[in-house]
Short mmCIF file of C-alpha atoms in Angstrom, two decimals:
data_model
loop_
_atom_site.label_atom_id
_atom_site.label_comp_id
_atom_site.label_asym_id
_atom_site.label_seq_id
_atom_site.Cartn_x
_atom_site.Cartn_y
_atom_site.Cartn_z
CA ASP A 1 7.95 17.55 7.48
CA THR A 2 9.56 15.33 5.13
CA GLY A 3 7.10 12.53 5.15
CA VAL A 4 7.36 9.07 6.63
CA SER A 5 10.75 7.95 7.12
CA GLN A 6 12.01 4.39 7.38
CA ASN A 7 15.40 2.86 8.24
CA PRO A 8 17.39 1.06 7.25
CA ARG A 9 16.61 1.20 3.50
CA HIS A 10 18.26 -2.10 2.97
CA LYS A 11 18.92 -5.18 5.28
CA ILE A 12 20.80 -8.25 4.40
CA THR A 13 20.70 -10.74 7.17
CA LYS A 14 21.61 -14.45 7.77
CA ARG A 15 18.83 -16.88 8.27
CA GLY A 16 18.16 -17.37 11.86
CA GLN A 17 19.23 -13.63 13.01
CA ASN A 18 16.67 -11.18 14.24
CA VAL A 19 16.28 -7.76 12.74
CA THR A 20 14.58 -4.53 13.79
CA PHE A 21 13.09 -1.80 11.25
CA ARG A 22 12.19 1.63 12.37
CA CYS A 23 9.30 3.84 11.12
CA ASP A 24 8.74 7.49 11.87
CA PRO A 25 5.60 8.70 10.73
CA ILE A 26 4.40 12.10 9.74
CA SER A 27 4.27 13.87 13.12
CA GLU A 28 0.56 14.80 13.46
CA HIS A 29 -0.68 11.37 12.21
CA ASN A 30 -2.10 9.14 14.92
CA ARG A 31 -2.59 5.93 12.68
CA LEU A 32 0.45 3.81 11.69
CA TYR A 33 0.52 0.62 9.51
CA TRP A 34 3.04 -1.96 8.32
CA TYR A 35 2.76 -3.60 5.14
CA ARG A 36 4.81 -6.20 3.42
CA GLN A 37 5.37 -6.21 -0.16
CA THR A 38 7.00 -9.03 -2.43
CA LEU A 39 7.88 -8.44 -6.05
CA GLY A 40 5.05 -8.23 -8.50
CA GLN A 41 2.30 -8.28 -5.60
CA GLY A 42 0.43 -5.52 -3.76
CA PRO A 43 1.16 -4.66 -0.18
CA GLU A 44 0.01 -7.25 2.47
CA PHE A 45 -1.39 -5.71 5.58
CA LEU A 46 0.57 -6.70 8.88
CA THR A 47 -0.46 -4.58 11.62
CA TYR A 48 -1.98 -1.23 12.59
CA PHE A 49 -1.54 1.30 15.45
CA GLN A 50 -3.83 3.95 16.70
CA ASN A 51 -1.54 5.93 18.74
CA GLU A 52 0.34 3.61 20.90
CA ALA A 53 -2.26 1.11 20.75
CA GLN A 54 -1.81 -1.94 18.40
CA LEU A 55 -5.34 -2.49 17.24
CA GLU A 56 -5.17 -4.99 14.67
CA LYS A 57 -2.51 -7.68 13.56
CA SER A 58 -2.93 -9.83 10.50
CA ARG A 59 -4.07 -13.41 11.48
CA LEU A 60 -1.37 -14.49 8.82
CA LEU A 61 1.41 -12.84 10.73
CA SER A 62 3.95 -15.40 12.35
CA ASP A 63 4.62 -15.08 16.11
CA ARG A 64 8.09 -14.25 14.99
CA PHE A 65 6.80 -10.76 14.06
CA SER A 66 6.36 -8.03 16.67
CA ALA A 67 5.78 -4.57 16.40
CA GLU A 68 5.72 -1.66 19.04
CA ARG A 69 4.78 2.12 19.02
CA PRO A 70 5.70 2.98 22.66
CA LYS A 71 4.87 6.58 22.74
CA GLY A 72 2.53 6.81 19.79
CA SER A 73 5.18 8.35 17.68
CA PHE A 74 7.85 6.18 15.95
CA SER A 75 7.33 2.51 15.64
CA THR A 76 9.47 -0.68 15.16
CA LEU A 77 8.99 -4.07 13.64
CA GLU A 78 11.06 -6.84 14.73
CA ILE A 79 11.34 -10.30 13.04
CA GLN A 80 12.92 -12.89 15.10
CA ARG A 81 14.67 -16.02 13.60
CA THR A 82 14.30 -14.71 10.06
CA GLU A 83 13.67 -17.12 7.26
CA GLN A 84 14.20 -16.86 3.64
CA GLY A 85 10.48 -16.34 3.02
CA ASP A 86 10.48 -13.25 5.15
CA SER A 87 12.74 -11.58 2.13
CA ALA A 88 10.30 -8.58 0.99
CA MET A 89 9.80 -4.96 1.08
CA TYR A 90 8.61 -3.56 4.46
CA LEU A 91 6.53 -0.51 3.96
CA CYS A 92 5.30 1.75 6.80
CA ALA A 93 2.37 4.16 6.34
CA SER A 94 0.79 6.77 8.41
CA SER A 95 -2.54 8.76 8.14
CA TYR A 96 -4.28 11.22 10.19
CA GLN A 97 -7.75 9.84 10.38
CA GLY A 98 -9.50 6.86 9.33
CA TYR A 99 -10.64 7.57 5.78
CA ALA A 100 -7.80 9.74 4.63
CA GLU A 101 -5.15 8.34 2.44
CA ALA A 102 -2.15 6.73 4.06
CA PHE A 103 1.41 8.35 3.12
CA PHE A 104 3.97 5.50 2.58
CA GLY A 105 7.61 5.70 3.57
CA GLN A 106 10.46 4.48 1.13
CA GLY A 107 10.36 1.00 2.72
CA THR A 108 13.03 -1.22 3.93
CA ARG A 109 14.22 -4.10 1.67
CA LEU A 110 14.98 -7.03 3.55
CA THR A 111 16.99 -9.99 2.09
CA VAL A 112 17.63 -13.22 4.08
CA VAL A 113 20.31 -15.38 2.80
CA GLU B 1 -13.07 -12.29 2.90
CA LEU B 2 -12.77 -9.19 0.92
CA LYS B 3 -10.76 -9.83 -2.47
CA VAL B 4 -9.73 -6.95 -4.80
CA GLU B 5 -8.92 -7.86 -8.46
CA GLN B 6 -7.43 -5.58 -11.06
CA ASN B 7 -7.24 -5.90 -14.74
CA PRO B 8 -5.34 -5.82 -16.72
CA LEU B 9 -2.21 -6.82 -14.78
CA PHE B 10 -0.08 -5.49 -17.61
CA LEU B 11 -0.67 -2.90 -20.33
CA SER B 12 1.73 -1.52 -22.91
CA MET B 13 0.47 1.33 -24.99
CA GLN B 14 1.59 4.19 -27.17
CA GLU B 15 1.68 7.69 -26.07
CA GLY B 16 -1.34 9.64 -26.83
CA LYS B 17 -3.81 6.74 -26.48
CA ASN B 18 -6.77 6.39 -24.13
CA TYR B 19 -7.03 3.33 -21.71
CA THR B 20 -8.99 2.24 -18.59
CA ILE B 21 -7.69 0.11 -15.67
CA TYR B 22 -10.60 -1.66 -13.64
CA CYS B 23 -10.64 -2.61 -10.04
CA ASN B 24 -13.36 -5.04 -8.99
CA TYR B 25 -13.78 -5.93 -5.14
CA SER B 26 -15.87 -8.67 -3.46
CA THR B 27 -17.72 -7.05 -0.68
CA THR B 28 -19.54 -3.77 0.02
CA SER B 29 -17.13 -0.85 0.83
CA ASP B 30 -17.49 2.85 0.37
CA ARG B 31 -13.88 3.62 0.49
CA LEU B 32 -11.34 3.03 -2.39
CA TYR B 33 -7.83 4.22 -3.01
CA TRP B 34 -5.70 4.55 -6.01
CA TYR B 35 -1.74 4.53 -5.67
CA ARG B 36 1.19 4.81 -8.21
CA GLN B 37 4.40 3.00 -7.65
CA ASP B 38 7.49 3.54 -9.58
CA PRO B 39 10.11 0.76 -9.57
CA GLY B 40 11.83 0.47 -6.41
CA LYS B 41 10.08 3.19 -5.01
CA SER B 42 7.41 3.72 -2.54
CA LEU B 43 3.55 4.24 -3.00
CA GLU B 44 2.19 7.50 -3.98
CA SER B 45 -1.42 8.26 -3.21
CA LEU B 46 -3.43 9.41 -6.16
CA PHE B 47 -7.11 9.45 -5.51
CA VAL B 48 -9.24 8.68 -2.52
CA LEU B 49 -13.00 7.79 -3.44
CA LEU B 50 -15.24 7.95 -0.39
CA SER B 51 -18.88 7.63 -1.95
CA ASN B 52 -20.87 6.00 -4.65
CA GLY B 53 -20.66 7.99 -7.83
CA ALA B 54 -17.23 9.64 -6.75
CA VAL B 55 -15.16 11.05 -9.71
CA LYS B 56 -11.85 12.68 -9.25
CA GLN B 57 -9.39 13.97 -11.86
CA GLU B 58 -5.85 14.97 -11.78
CA GLY B 59 -4.04 15.81 -15.13
CA ARG B 60 -4.43 12.87 -17.48
CA LEU B 61 -5.71 10.61 -14.90
CA MET B 62 -9.68 10.20 -13.69
CA ALA B 63 -10.99 7.76 -11.06
CA SER B 64 -14.50 6.74 -10.53
CA LEU B 65 -16.26 4.59 -8.15
CA ASP B 66 -19.46 2.67 -8.50
CA THR B 67 -20.18 0.98 -5.29
CA LYS B 68 -23.28 -0.80 -6.38
CA ALA B 69 -21.18 -2.54 -9.14
CA ARG B 70 -18.22 -2.82 -6.75
CA LEU B 71 -16.12 -1.40 -9.53
CA SER B 72 -13.79 1.49 -9.65
CA THR B 73 -12.00 2.72 -12.82
CA LEU B 74 -8.80 4.55 -13.57
CA HIS B 75 -9.07 6.33 -17.02
CA ILE B 76 -5.91 7.63 -18.78
CA THR B 77 -6.35 10.21 -21.31
CA ALA B 78 -3.62 10.87 -23.93
CA ALA B 79 -1.06 8.93 -22.23
CA VAL B 80 2.44 10.34 -21.83
CA HIS B 81 5.61 8.53 -21.05
CA ASP B 82 5.79 9.87 -17.60
CA LEU B 83 2.76 7.92 -16.59
CA SER B 84 4.71 4.58 -16.83
CA ALA B 85 4.28 2.91 -13.35
CA THR B 86 2.49 0.26 -11.45
CA TYR B 87 -0.84 1.30 -10.20
CA PHE B 88 -2.60 -0.06 -7.37
CA CYS B 89 -6.15 0.12 -6.11
CA ALA B 90 -6.92 -0.55 -2.41
CA VAL B 91 -10.29 -1.20 -0.60
CA ASP B 92 -11.08 -0.64 2.97
CA SER B 93 -12.18 -3.71 4.79
CA ASP B 94 -14.64 -3.18 7.56
CA SER B 95 -11.97 -3.79 10.33
CA ASN B 96 -10.19 -0.72 11.46
CA TYR B 97 -9.24 0.59 8.20
CA GLN B 98 -7.06 -2.26 7.02
CA LEU B 99 -6.59 -1.84 3.25
CA ILE B 100 -6.93 -4.89 0.86
CA TRP B 101 -4.93 -4.28 -2.30
CA GLY B 102 -5.08 -5.51 -5.81
CA ALA B 103 -2.13 -7.08 -7.46
CA GLY B 104 -1.28 -3.95 -9.35
CA THR B 105 -1.40 -3.00 -13.10
CA LYS B 106 1.91 -2.42 -14.82
CA LEU B 107 1.53 0.21 -17.21
CA ILE B 108 4.29 0.80 -19.85
CA ILE B 109 3.74 3.93 -22.21
CA LYS B 110 6.04 4.00 -25.19
CA PRO B 111 7.08 7.02 -26.90
#
């Protein structure tokens, strides 16, 4: 297993467009997390899946953001009607059990112009 | 609301010196994680601390957890240039293992 995989690595989009990112976690991991990170800051929690169930979503998360993990394997994060403030690094992580450390992917850097 | 504070936020030091990064958090938690991030790269897990008094060491890095003081430290011994990176601590909230992150400590080690 090569670890958590995210694509695309970079995405430039015009304001108002929709974008979708994909995350493939480590295969035996049942927990999957999405975080957002802006320059000079720590990651900010967005949402969390246990298998295919989305168990938690940040109350700070706009309704423009939606995430799915349809078969409990890969996950997608969609941002509708992107805004310049959405520009950030979007990180996906997975873990096997609750207290184990999460392993992060390389991230998708989104730039909204 | 759980808050995590790291200090210092920036540290420049010479090779061979020792230093400590501090991570304070605001509510009770027994689970604390340290990560490393190189510029433009993702986050690499360094240590998982799961109980009061936990101490873990890997090479020149040693992490400890005092849950009563709500404090974790990351100690660097005889720093080398390769340790230059940004170091984050993260604490489990009580809600489904959501991690709350510090702002990070950017460490620059000069040869």
